[in-house]
Amino acid sequence: MKIISSKKDLKTCILEHKANKKSIGFVPTMGALHQGHLSLIEKAIKKNDIVVVSIFVNPTQFDNHDDLIKYPKTLENDTKLLTSVSCDILFTPSIKEIYEENVASQKFNFDGLEHQMEGKFRNGHFNGVGTIVKTLFEIIKPNKAYFGQKDFQQLQIIKKLVKKYHLNVKIKGCAIFREKDGLAMSSRNSRLTETHRNAAPFIYKTLKKARKKFGTENATSLIEWVENQFKKHPLFELEYFTIADEKTLETIKNKEPNKKYRAFIAVFAGEIRLIDNIRLKN
Ligand code: PAF
């Protein structure tokens, strides 16, 4: 595996592969790799000649400085994992390499997707995500890029980014990878206390119960039901639970035929913020 930290070197390397008619698959990450990331990378390896993984903890998508500082950094272990799955190129740029002297986001209009859910609670988050993903796409020019559905809103926003800017890359959304007890895999899970980690399957269990109830209950009463479950739980603080249209990400009041819905949740387990979601049957 080649480890590259300069844009110029990466561009040269990609150009060579493109000249040899190789297809490029790309998996952007912020490191602290887990099985969820590896499943994206394995998909990319199956479908592309060359796979690039980036590890870059993007400062402009954090509105909470503490969260940025404490974001887990495990580059040595990540490098070993990537070598073990035969990743071709690891891109690990510095902040300066990406942003030069101006560590700031571009302002995007994602047709309202950015104002829902995470957008309401994480100021400027999607401008930061849009900025880094667009920058990485411009450097790497991948044929396909892989994103997990745990960050479903991010996935829809990236699809919108690609459409709006006519970027020539296919976006592949991949199923959420879960621990055996149901907790959605996330780099932040490693920061949970033992007590919170042991209790964390409650989140997915509640989502599954909500999915069952969606067959018979309306969205508003279901939202209230979930809110109550969390009010009763001593270890978690619910930030939001909502049922939204997959396309617009707007909270729904009534079900309509031929639409796809998902339940979305954000929860504080102590100081660690966890998100998850589940596809609902209409
Ligand atoms: O999902 C993530 O890890 C990040 O938001 C991403 C897509 C790598 C951009 O920094």
PDB file of C-alpha atoms and ligand atoms in Angstrom:
ATOM      1  CA  MET A   1       0.000   0.000   0.000  1.00  0.00           C
ATOM      2  CA  LYS A   2       1.263   3.470  -0.919  1.00  0.00           C
ATOM      3  CA  ILE A   3       0.932   6.097   1.800  1.00  0.00           C
ATOM      4  CA  ILE A   4       0.675   9.586   0.325  1.00  0.00           C
ATOM      5  CA  SER A   5       0.220  12.875   2.107  1.00  0.00           C
ATOM      6  CA  SER A   6       0.650  15.430  -0.673  1.00  0.00           C
ATOM      7  CA  LYS A   7      -2.128  16.353  -3.121  1.00  0.00           C
ATOM      8  CA  LYS A   8       0.411  16.709  -5.915  1.00  0.00           C
ATOM      9  CA  ASP A   9       1.832  13.203  -5.409  1.00  0.00           C
ATOM     10  CA  LEU A  10      -1.631  11.692  -5.162  1.00  0.00           C
ATOM     11  CA  LYS A  11      -2.777  13.424  -8.353  1.00  0.00           C
ATOM     12  CA  THR A  12       0.301  12.130 -10.211  1.00  0.00           C
ATOM     13  CA  CYS A  13      -0.303   8.612  -8.955  1.00  0.00           C
ATOM     14  CA  ILE A  14      -4.008   8.727  -9.915  1.00  0.00           C
ATOM     15  CA  LEU A  15      -3.174  10.090 -13.367  1.00  0.00           C
ATOM     16  CA  GLU A  16      -0.880   7.125 -13.983  1.00  0.00           C
ATOM     17  CA  HIS A  17      -3.623   4.675 -12.993  1.00  0.00           C
ATOM     18  CA  LYS A  18      -6.179   6.490 -15.152  1.00  0.00           C
ATOM     19  CA  ALA A  19      -3.757   6.417 -18.109  1.00  0.00           C
ATOM     20  CA  ASN A  20      -3.665   2.635 -17.651  1.00  0.00           C
ATOM     21  CA  LYS A  21      -7.494   2.599 -17.764  1.00  0.00           C
ATOM     22  CA  LYS A  22      -7.806   1.602 -14.106  1.00  0.00           C
ATOM     23  CA  SER A  23     -11.034   2.400 -12.301  1.00  0.00           C
ATOM     24  CA  ILE A  24     -10.710   4.215  -8.970  1.00  0.00           C
ATOM     25  CA  GLY A  25     -12.831   3.459  -5.896  1.00  0.00           C
ATOM     26  CA  PHE A  26     -12.667   5.884  -2.999  1.00  0.00           C
ATOM     27  CA  VAL A  27     -13.581   5.553   0.688  1.00  0.00           C
ATOM     28  CA  PRO A  28     -13.260   8.833   2.629  1.00  0.00           C
ATOM     29  CA  THR A  29     -12.828   8.400   6.385  1.00  0.00           C
ATOM     30  CA  MET A  30     -11.718  10.250   9.482  1.00  0.00           C
ATOM     31  CA  GLY A  31      -9.742   7.218  10.656  1.00  0.00           C
ATOM     32  CA  ALA A  32     -10.217   5.116  13.814  1.00  0.00           C
ATOM     33  CA  LEU A  33     -11.237   2.439  11.356  1.00  0.00           C
ATOM     34  CA  HIS A  34     -13.652  -0.326  12.345  1.00  0.00           C
ATOM     35  CA  GLN A  35     -15.455  -3.200  10.631  1.00  0.00           C
ATOM     36  CA  GLY A  36     -17.997  -0.758   9.182  1.00  0.00           C
ATOM     37  CA  HIS A  37     -15.225   1.070   7.298  1.00  0.00           C
ATOM     38  CA  LEU A  38     -13.630  -2.210   6.280  1.00  0.00           C
ATOM     39  CA  SER A  39     -16.923  -3.400   4.779  1.00  0.00           C
ATOM     40  CA  LEU A  40     -16.997  -0.258   2.590  1.00  0.00           C
ATOM     41  CA  ILE A  41     -13.381  -0.814   1.594  1.00  0.00           C
ATOM     42  CA  GLU A  42     -14.036  -4.473   0.743  1.00  0.00           C
ATOM     43  CA  LYS A  43     -16.960  -3.419  -1.483  1.00  0.00           C
ATOM     44  CA  ALA A  44     -14.715  -0.858  -3.161  1.00  0.00           C
ATOM     45  CA  ILE A  45     -12.009  -3.497  -3.714  1.00  0.00           C
ATOM     46  CA  LYS A  46     -14.493  -5.856  -5.392  1.00  0.00           C
ATOM     47  CA  LYS A  47     -15.774  -3.248  -7.834  1.00  0.00           C
ATOM     48  CA  ASN A  48     -12.690  -1.152  -8.691  1.00  0.00           C
ATOM     49  CA  ASP A  49      -9.138  -1.726  -9.922  1.00  0.00           C
ATOM     50  CA  ILE A  50      -7.564   0.715  -7.465  1.00  0.00           C
ATOM     51  CA  VAL A  51      -8.868   1.697  -4.038  1.00  0.00           C
ATOM     52  CA  VAL A  52      -7.976   4.936  -2.289  1.00  0.00           C
ATOM     53  CA  VAL A  53      -8.844   5.476   1.383  1.00  0.00           C
ATOM     54  CA  SER A  54      -8.393   8.897   2.929  1.00  0.00           C
ATOM     55  CA  ILE A  55      -7.882   9.530   6.623  1.00  0.00           C
ATOM     56  CA  PHE A  56      -8.448  13.148   7.508  1.00  0.00           C
ATOM     57  CA  VAL A  57     -10.144  14.492  10.623  1.00  0.00           C
ATOM     58  CA  ASN A  58     -11.800  17.445   8.962  1.00  0.00           C
ATOM     59  CA  PRO A  59     -11.855  20.417  11.368  1.00  0.00           C
ATOM     60  CA  THR A  60     -14.503  22.405   9.483  1.00  0.00           C
ATOM     61  CA  GLN A  61     -17.248  19.833  10.072  1.00  0.00           C
ATOM     62  CA  PHE A  62     -16.935  20.002  13.878  1.00  0.00           C
ATOM     63  CA  ASP A  63     -18.907  22.674  15.710  1.00  0.00           C
ATOM     64  CA  ASN A  64     -17.700  21.313  19.043  1.00  0.00           C
ATOM     65  CA  HIS A  65     -13.985  21.870  19.639  1.00  0.00           C
ATOM     66  CA  ASP A  66     -13.834  19.229  22.368  1.00  0.00           C
ATOM     67  CA  ASP A  67     -15.317  16.611  20.020  1.00  0.00           C
ATOM     68  CA  LEU A  68     -12.663  17.490  17.411  1.00  0.00           C
ATOM     69  CA  ILE A  69      -9.771  17.315  19.885  1.00  0.00           C
ATOM     70  CA  LYS A  70     -10.990  14.040  21.382  1.00  0.00           C
ATOM     71  CA  TYR A  71     -11.853  12.363  18.068  1.00  0.00           C
ATOM     72  CA  PRO A  72     -10.004   9.014  18.256  1.00  0.00           C
ATOM     73  CA  LYS A  73      -6.732   8.897  16.296  1.00  0.00           C
ATOM     74  CA  THR A  74      -5.296   5.443  15.629  1.00  0.00           C
ATOM     75  CA  LEU A  75      -3.222   5.887  12.473  1.00  0.00           C
ATOM     76  CA  GLU A  76      -0.805   3.023  13.169  1.00  0.00           C
ATOM     77  CA  ASN A  77      -3.579   0.498  13.657  1.00  0.00           C
ATOM     78  CA  ASP A  78      -5.545   1.944  10.698  1.00  0.00           C
ATOM     79  CA  THR A  79      -2.504   1.495   8.448  1.00  0.00           C
ATOM     80  CA  LYS A  80      -2.180  -2.155   9.513  1.00  0.00           C
ATOM     81  CA  LEU A  81      -5.879  -2.791   8.859  1.00  0.00           C
ATOM     82  CA  LEU A  82      -5.713  -1.170   5.427  1.00  0.00           C
ATOM     83  CA  THR A  83      -2.641  -3.199   4.507  1.00  0.00           C
ATOM     84  CA  SER A  84      -4.407  -6.388   5.637  1.00  0.00           C
ATOM     85  CA  VAL A  85      -7.347  -5.774   3.264  1.00  0.00           C
ATOM     86  CA  SER A  86      -4.987  -4.863   0.376  1.00  0.00           C
ATOM     87  CA  CYS A  87      -5.985  -1.227   0.041  1.00  0.00           C
ATOM     88  CA  ASP A  88      -3.862   0.358  -2.720  1.00  0.00           C
ATOM     89  CA  ILE A  89      -3.446   3.943  -1.568  1.00  0.00           C
ATOM     90  CA  LEU A  90      -3.830   5.640   1.801  1.00  0.00           C
ATOM     91  CA  PHE A  91      -4.136   9.428   1.594  1.00  0.00           C
ATOM     92  CA  THR A  92      -3.294  11.178   4.885  1.00  0.00           C
ATOM     93  CA  PRO A  93      -3.030  14.903   4.185  1.00  0.00           C
ATOM     94  CA  SER A  94      -2.344  17.532   6.848  1.00  0.00           C
ATOM     95  CA  ILE A  95      -4.826  20.341   7.535  1.00  0.00           C
ATOM     96  CA  LYS A  96      -2.464  22.740   5.730  1.00  0.00           C
ATOM     97  CA  GLU A  97      -2.293  20.472   2.688  1.00  0.00           C
ATOM     98  CA  ILE A  98      -6.085  20.558   2.360  1.00  0.00           C
ATOM     99  CA  TYR A  99      -6.959  24.084   3.479  1.00  0.00           C
ATOM    100  CA  GLU A 100      -3.676  25.941   2.972  1.00  0.00           C
ATOM    101  CA  GLU A 101      -3.966  29.175   4.998  1.00  0.00           C
ATOM    102  CA  ASN A 102      -7.787  29.303   5.164  1.00  0.00           C
ATOM    103  CA  VAL A 103      -9.375  26.635   7.369  1.00  0.00           C
ATOM    104  CA  ALA A 104     -12.964  27.468   6.420  1.00  0.00           C
ATOM    105  CA  SER A 105     -15.926  25.878   4.675  1.00  0.00           C
ATOM    106  CA  GLN A 106     -17.539  26.775   1.430  1.00  0.00           C
ATOM    107  CA  LYS A 107     -21.254  27.645   1.795  1.00  0.00           C
ATOM    108  CA  PHE A 108     -23.568  25.145   0.120  1.00  0.00           C
ATOM    109  CA  ASN A 109     -27.234  24.993  -0.694  1.00  0.00           C
ATOM    110  CA  PHE A 110     -28.380  21.383  -0.562  1.00  0.00           C
ATOM    111  CA  ASP A 111     -32.019  22.263  -1.277  1.00  0.00           C
ATOM    112  CA  GLY A 112     -33.014  22.114   2.370  1.00  0.00           C
ATOM    113  CA  LEU A 113     -31.513  18.680   3.184  1.00  0.00           C
ATOM    114  CA  GLU A 114     -28.910  20.470   5.288  1.00  0.00           C
ATOM    115  CA  HIS A 115     -31.531  22.097   7.549  1.00  0.00           C
ATOM    116  CA  GLN A 116     -33.029  18.839   8.833  1.00  0.00           C
ATOM    117  CA  MET A 117     -31.911  16.701  11.799  1.00  0.00           C
ATOM    118  CA  GLU A 118     -28.098  16.931  12.152  1.00  0.00           C
ATOM    119  CA  GLY A 119     -28.247  20.340  10.461  1.00  0.00           C
ATOM    120  CA  LYS A 120     -30.381  21.692  13.303  1.00  0.00           C
ATOM    121  CA  PHE A 121     -27.966  20.553  15.992  1.00  0.00           C
ATOM    122  CA  ARG A 122     -24.528  20.754  14.368  1.00  0.00           C
ATOM    123  CA  ASN A 123     -23.968  24.265  13.161  1.00  0.00           C
ATOM    124  CA  GLY A 124     -22.148  24.391   9.794  1.00  0.00           C
ATOM    125  CA  HIS A 125     -21.555  20.624   9.813  1.00  0.00           C
ATOM    126  CA  PHE A 126     -22.722  19.948   6.272  1.00  0.00           C
ATOM    127  CA  ASN A 127     -20.856  22.918   4.831  1.00  0.00           C
ATOM    128  CA  GLY A 128     -17.737  21.320   6.322  1.00  0.00           C
ATOM    129  CA  VAL A 129     -18.608  17.870   4.968  1.00  0.00           C
ATOM    130  CA  GLY A 130     -19.453  19.317   1.534  1.00  0.00           C
ATOM    131  CA  THR A 131     -16.173  21.230   1.442  1.00  0.00           C
ATOM    132  CA  ILE A 132     -13.941  18.287   2.282  1.00  0.00           C
ATOM    133  CA  VAL A 133     -15.760  15.714   0.149  1.00  0.00           C
ATOM    134  CA  LYS A 134     -15.802  18.023  -2.898  1.00  0.00           C
ATOM    135  CA  THR A 135     -12.095  18.799  -2.377  1.00  0.00           C
ATOM    136  CA  LEU A 136     -11.219  15.098  -2.087  1.00  0.00           C
ATOM    137  CA  PHE A 137     -13.307  14.221  -5.160  1.00  0.00           C
ATOM    138  CA  GLU A 138     -11.488  16.944  -7.132  1.00  0.00           C
ATOM    139  CA  ILE A 139      -8.092  15.565  -6.115  1.00  0.00           C
ATOM    140  CA  ILE A 140      -8.867  11.853  -6.512  1.00  0.00           C
ATOM    141  CA  LYS A 141     -11.472  11.943  -9.299  1.00  0.00           C
ATOM    142  CA  PRO A 142     -12.868   8.545  -8.302  1.00  0.00           C
ATOM    143  CA  ASN A 143     -15.266   6.546 -10.464  1.00  0.00           C
ATOM    144  CA  LYS A 144     -17.136   5.378  -7.385  1.00  0.00           C
ATOM    145  CA  ALA A 145     -17.184   6.572  -3.759  1.00  0.00           C
ATOM    146  CA  TYR A 146     -18.544   4.635  -0.789  1.00  0.00           C
ATOM    147  CA  PHE A 147     -20.451   5.996   2.214  1.00  0.00           C
ATOM    148  CA  GLY A 148     -22.194   4.241   5.107  1.00  0.00           C
ATOM    149  CA  GLN A 149     -25.922   4.636   5.682  1.00  0.00           C
ATOM    150  CA  LYS A 150     -25.380   5.281   9.382  1.00  0.00           C
ATOM    151  CA  ASP A 151     -24.831   8.876   8.267  1.00  0.00           C
ATOM    152  CA  PHE A 152     -27.874   8.698   6.000  1.00  0.00           C
ATOM    153  CA  GLN A 153     -28.352  12.470   5.880  1.00  0.00           C
ATOM    154  CA  GLN A 154     -24.700  12.880   4.895  1.00  0.00           C
ATOM    155  CA  LEU A 155     -25.180  10.279   2.149  1.00  0.00           C
ATOM    156  CA  GLN A 156     -28.189  12.147   0.690  1.00  0.00           C
ATOM    157  CA  ILE A 157     -26.280  15.427   0.890  1.00  0.00           C
ATOM    158  CA  ILE A 158     -23.276  13.970  -0.936  1.00  0.00           C
ATOM    159  CA  LYS A 159     -25.615  12.700  -3.678  1.00  0.00           C
ATOM    160  CA  LYS A 160     -27.021  16.232  -3.934  1.00  0.00           C
ATOM    161  CA  LEU A 161     -23.486  17.702  -4.034  1.00  0.00           C
ATOM    162  CA  VAL A 162     -22.572  15.398  -6.909  1.00  0.00           C
ATOM    163  CA  LYS A 163     -25.728  16.328  -8.819  1.00  0.00           C
ATOM    164  CA  LYS A 164     -25.446  20.085  -8.257  1.00  0.00           C
ATOM    165  CA  TYR A 165     -21.771  20.276  -9.200  1.00  0.00           C
ATOM    166  CA  HIS A 166     -22.012  17.690 -12.008  1.00  0.00           C
ATOM    167  CA  LEU A 167     -19.252  15.651 -10.388  1.00  0.00           C
ATOM    168  CA  ASN A 168     -18.479  12.541 -12.353  1.00  0.00           C
ATOM    169  CA  VAL A 169     -18.588   9.995  -9.518  1.00  0.00           C
ATOM    170  CA  LYS A 170     -21.110   7.292  -8.594  1.00  0.00           C
ATOM    171  CA  ILE A 171     -22.109   7.389  -4.921  1.00  0.00           C
ATOM    172  CA  LYS A 172     -22.636   4.023  -3.291  1.00  0.00           C
ATOM    173  CA  GLY A 173     -24.569   3.937  -0.033  1.00  0.00           C
ATOM    174  CA  CYS A 174     -23.777   0.858   2.058  1.00  0.00           C
ATOM    175  CA  ALA A 175     -25.826  -0.806   4.805  1.00  0.00           C
ATOM    176  CA  ILE A 176     -25.145   0.033   8.449  1.00  0.00           C
ATOM    177  CA  PHE A 177     -22.647  -2.325  10.054  1.00  0.00           C
ATOM    178  CA  ARG A 178     -23.625  -3.285  13.606  1.00  0.00           C
ATOM    179  CA  GLU A 179     -21.972  -4.883  16.611  1.00  0.00           C
ATOM    180  CA  LYS A 180     -23.434  -8.280  17.592  1.00  0.00           C
ATOM    181  CA  ASP A 181     -25.660  -6.552  20.163  1.00  0.00           C
ATOM    182  CA  GLY A 182     -27.037  -4.148  17.548  1.00  0.00           C
ATOM    183  CA  LEU A 183     -25.062  -0.969  18.287  1.00  0.00           C
ATOM    184  CA  ALA A 184     -24.235   0.768  15.003  1.00  0.00           C
ATOM    185  CA  MET A 185     -20.467   0.790  14.485  1.00  0.00           C
ATOM    186  CA  SER A 186     -18.888   4.194  14.914  1.00  0.00           C
ATOM    187  CA  SER A 187     -15.419   5.498  15.662  1.00  0.00           C
ATOM    188  CA  ARG A 188     -16.966   7.321  18.622  1.00  0.00           C
ATOM    189  CA  ASN A 189     -18.066   4.034  20.270  1.00  0.00           C
ATOM    190  CA  SER A 190     -14.514   3.576  21.578  1.00  0.00           C
ATOM    191  CA  ARG A 191     -15.041   6.682  23.738  1.00  0.00           C
ATOM    192  CA  LEU A 192     -18.118   5.297  25.538  1.00  0.00           C
ATOM    193  CA  THR A 193     -17.758   4.425  29.223  1.00  0.00           C
ATOM    194  CA  GLU A 194     -18.258   0.727  30.006  1.00  0.00           C
ATOM    195  CA  THR A 195     -21.679   1.498  31.520  1.00  0.00           C
ATOM    196  CA  HIS A 196     -22.825   3.435  28.457  1.00  0.00           C
ATOM    197  CA  ARG A 197     -21.379   0.866  26.072  1.00  0.00           C
ATOM    198  CA  ASN A 198     -23.261  -1.946  27.842  1.00  0.00           C
ATOM    199  CA  ALA A 199     -26.513   0.013  27.718  1.00  0.00           C
ATOM    200  CA  ALA A 200     -26.091   1.314  24.146  1.00  0.00           C
ATOM    201  CA  PRO A 201     -27.996  -1.540  22.374  1.00  0.00           C
ATOM    202  CA  PHE A 202     -31.123   0.139  23.832  1.00  0.00           C
ATOM    203  CA  ILE A 203     -30.922   2.631  20.942  1.00  0.00           C
ATOM    204  CA  TYR A 204     -31.278   0.063  18.149  1.00  0.00           C
ATOM    205  CA  LYS A 205     -33.779  -1.975  20.175  1.00  0.00           C
ATOM    206  CA  THR A 206     -35.981   1.126  20.461  1.00  0.00           C
ATOM    207  CA  LEU A 207     -35.613   1.777  16.730  1.00  0.00           C
ATOM    208  CA  LYS A 208     -36.711  -1.784  15.974  1.00  0.00           C
ATOM    209  CA  LYS A 209     -39.756  -1.424  18.262  1.00  0.00           C
ATOM    210  CA  ALA A 210     -40.592   1.858  16.542  1.00  0.00           C
ATOM    211  CA  ARG A 211     -40.382   0.126  13.165  1.00  0.00           C
ATOM    212  CA  LYS A 212     -42.909  -2.448  14.360  1.00  0.00           C
ATOM    213  CA  LYS A 213     -45.258   0.216  15.727  1.00  0.00           C
ATOM    214  CA  PHE A 214     -45.043   2.204  12.471  1.00  0.00           C
ATOM    215  CA  GLY A 215     -47.353  -0.400  10.945  1.00  0.00           C
ATOM    216  CA  THR A 216     -50.227   0.660  13.196  1.00  0.00           C
ATOM    217  CA  GLU A 217     -49.436   4.056  14.723  1.00  0.00           C
ATOM    218  CA  ASN A 218     -49.168   7.510  13.202  1.00  0.00           C
ATOM    219  CA  ALA A 219     -45.807   9.265  13.100  1.00  0.00           C
ATOM    220  CA  THR A 220     -46.604  11.892  15.749  1.00  0.00           C
ATOM    221  CA  SER A 221     -47.662   9.413  18.430  1.00  0.00           C
ATOM    222  CA  LEU A 222     -44.720   7.176  17.578  1.00  0.00           C
ATOM    223  CA  ILE A 223     -42.310  10.084  18.039  1.00  0.00           C
ATOM    224  CA  GLU A 224     -43.896  10.765  21.429  1.00  0.00           C
ATOM    225  CA  TRP A 225     -43.577   7.095  22.368  1.00  0.00           C
ATOM    226  CA  VAL A 226     -39.834   7.063  21.605  1.00  0.00           C
ATOM    227  CA  GLU A 227     -39.308  10.358  23.450  1.00  0.00           C
ATOM    228  CA  ASN A 228     -40.948   8.785  26.512  1.00  0.00           C
ATOM    229  CA  GLN A 229     -38.773   5.679  26.336  1.00  0.00           C
ATOM    230  CA  PHE A 230     -35.707   7.899  26.536  1.00  0.00           C
ATOM    231  CA  LYS A 231     -37.133  10.149  29.270  1.00  0.00           C
ATOM    232  CA  LYS A 232     -37.428   7.011  31.393  1.00  0.00           C
ATOM    233  CA  HIS A 233     -33.862   5.857  30.655  1.00  0.00           C
ATOM    234  CA  PRO A 234     -31.313   7.082  33.223  1.00  0.00           C
ATOM    235  CA  LEU A 235     -28.244   6.858  30.949  1.00  0.00           C
ATOM    236  CA  PHE A 236     -29.272   8.520  27.697  1.00  0.00           C
ATOM    237  CA  GLU A 237     -30.404  11.954  26.669  1.00  0.00           C
ATOM    238  CA  LEU A 238     -32.365  12.018  23.451  1.00  0.00           C
ATOM    239  CA  GLU A 239     -31.457  14.896  21.152  1.00  0.00           C
ATOM    240  CA  TYR A 240     -33.980  14.025  18.459  1.00  0.00           C
ATOM    241  CA  PHE A 241     -36.049  11.190  17.114  1.00  0.00           C
ATOM    242  CA  THR A 242     -37.935  11.726  13.923  1.00  0.00           C
ATOM    243  CA  ILE A 243     -39.599   9.924  11.077  1.00  0.00           C
ATOM    244  CA  ALA A 244     -38.712  11.430   7.760  1.00  0.00           C
ATOM    245  CA  ASP A 245     -39.129  10.981   4.054  1.00  0.00           C
ATOM    246  CA  GLU A 246     -35.920   9.407   2.701  1.00  0.00           C
ATOM    247  CA  LYS A 247     -35.747  11.864  -0.190  1.00  0.00           C
ATOM    248  CA  THR A 248     -36.524  15.208   1.441  1.00  0.00           C
ATOM    249  CA  LEU A 249     -35.510  14.206   4.997  1.00  0.00           C
ATOM    250  CA  GLU A 250     -38.507  16.221   6.203  1.00  0.00           C
ATOM    251  CA  THR A 251     -40.413  14.925   9.222  1.00  0.00           C
ATOM    252  CA  ILE A 252     -43.697  13.393   8.151  1.00  0.00           C
ATOM    253  CA  LYS A 253     -47.086  13.633   9.786  1.00  0.00           C
ATOM    254  CA  ASN A 254     -48.974  11.049   7.716  1.00  0.00           C
ATOM    255  CA  LYS A 255     -47.831   8.127   5.647  1.00  0.00           C
ATOM    256  CA  GLU A 256     -48.355   8.309   1.898  1.00  0.00           C
ATOM    257  CA  PRO A 257     -48.214   5.416  -0.535  1.00  0.00           C
ATOM    258  CA  ASN A 258     -45.084   4.902  -2.669  1.00  0.00           C
ATOM    259  CA  LYS A 259     -42.855   6.894  -0.349  1.00  0.00           C
ATOM    260  CA  LYS A 260     -39.867   5.601   1.578  1.00  0.00           C
ATOM    261  CA  TYR A 261     -39.509   6.481   5.224  1.00  0.00           C
ATOM    262  CA  ARG A 262     -36.801   6.169   7.813  1.00  0.00           C
ATOM    263  CA  ALA A 263     -36.612   6.764  11.558  1.00  0.00           C
ATOM    264  CA  PHE A 264     -33.614   8.842  12.664  1.00  0.00           C
ATOM    265  CA  ILE A 265     -32.204   9.254  16.148  1.00  0.00           C
ATOM    266  CA  ALA A 266     -29.436  11.184  17.929  1.00  0.00           C
ATOM    267  CA  VAL A 267     -28.662  10.396  21.555  1.00  0.00           C
ATOM    268  CA  PHE A 268     -26.137  11.540  24.113  1.00  0.00           C
ATOM    269  CA  ALA A 269     -24.582   8.687  26.065  1.00  0.00           C
ATOM    270  CA  GLY A 270     -22.749  10.796  28.641  1.00  0.00           C
ATOM    271  CA  GLU A 271     -20.693  13.193  26.539  1.00  0.00           C
ATOM    272  CA  ILE A 272     -20.650  10.949  23.470  1.00  0.00           C
ATOM    273  CA  ARG A 273     -23.197  11.677  20.774  1.00  0.00           C
ATOM    274  CA  LEU A 274     -24.457   8.649  18.866  1.00  0.00           C
ATOM    275  CA  ILE A 275     -26.679   8.568  15.782  1.00  0.00           C
ATOM    276  CA  ASP A 276     -28.552   5.731  14.123  1.00  0.00           C
ATOM    277  CA  ASN A 277     -31.435   5.152  11.727  1.00  0.00           C
ATOM    278  CA  ILE A 278     -33.665   2.419  10.392  1.00  0.00           C
ATOM    279  CA  ARG A 279     -35.685   1.930   7.181  1.00  0.00           C
ATOM    280  CA  LEU A 280     -39.407   1.701   7.895  1.00  0.00           C
ATOM    281  CA  LYS A 281     -41.931  -0.408   6.064  1.00  0.00           C
ATOM    282  CA  ASN A 282     -44.690   1.776   4.676  1.00  0.00           C
TER     283      ASN A 282
HETATM  284  O1  PAF B   1     -18.362  10.210   7.498  1.00  0.00           O
HETATM  285  C1  PAF B   1     -17.207  10.651   7.750  1.00  0.00           C
HETATM  286  O2  PAF B   1     -16.357   9.988   8.304  1.00  0.00           O
HETATM  287  C2  PAF B   1     -16.869  12.072   7.325  1.00  0.00           C
HETATM  288  O3  PAF B   1     -17.971  12.914   7.456  1.00  0.00           O
HETATM  289  C3  PAF B   1     -16.280  12.165   5.909  1.00  0.00           C
HETATM  290  C4  PAF B   1     -17.255  11.723   4.851  1.00  0.00           C
HETATM  291  C5  PAF B   1     -15.014  11.324   5.831  1.00  0.00           C
HETATM  292  C6  PAF B   1     -15.891  13.616   5.597  1.00  0.00           C
HETATM  293  O4  PAF B   1     -14.968  14.113   6.503  1.00  0.00           O
END
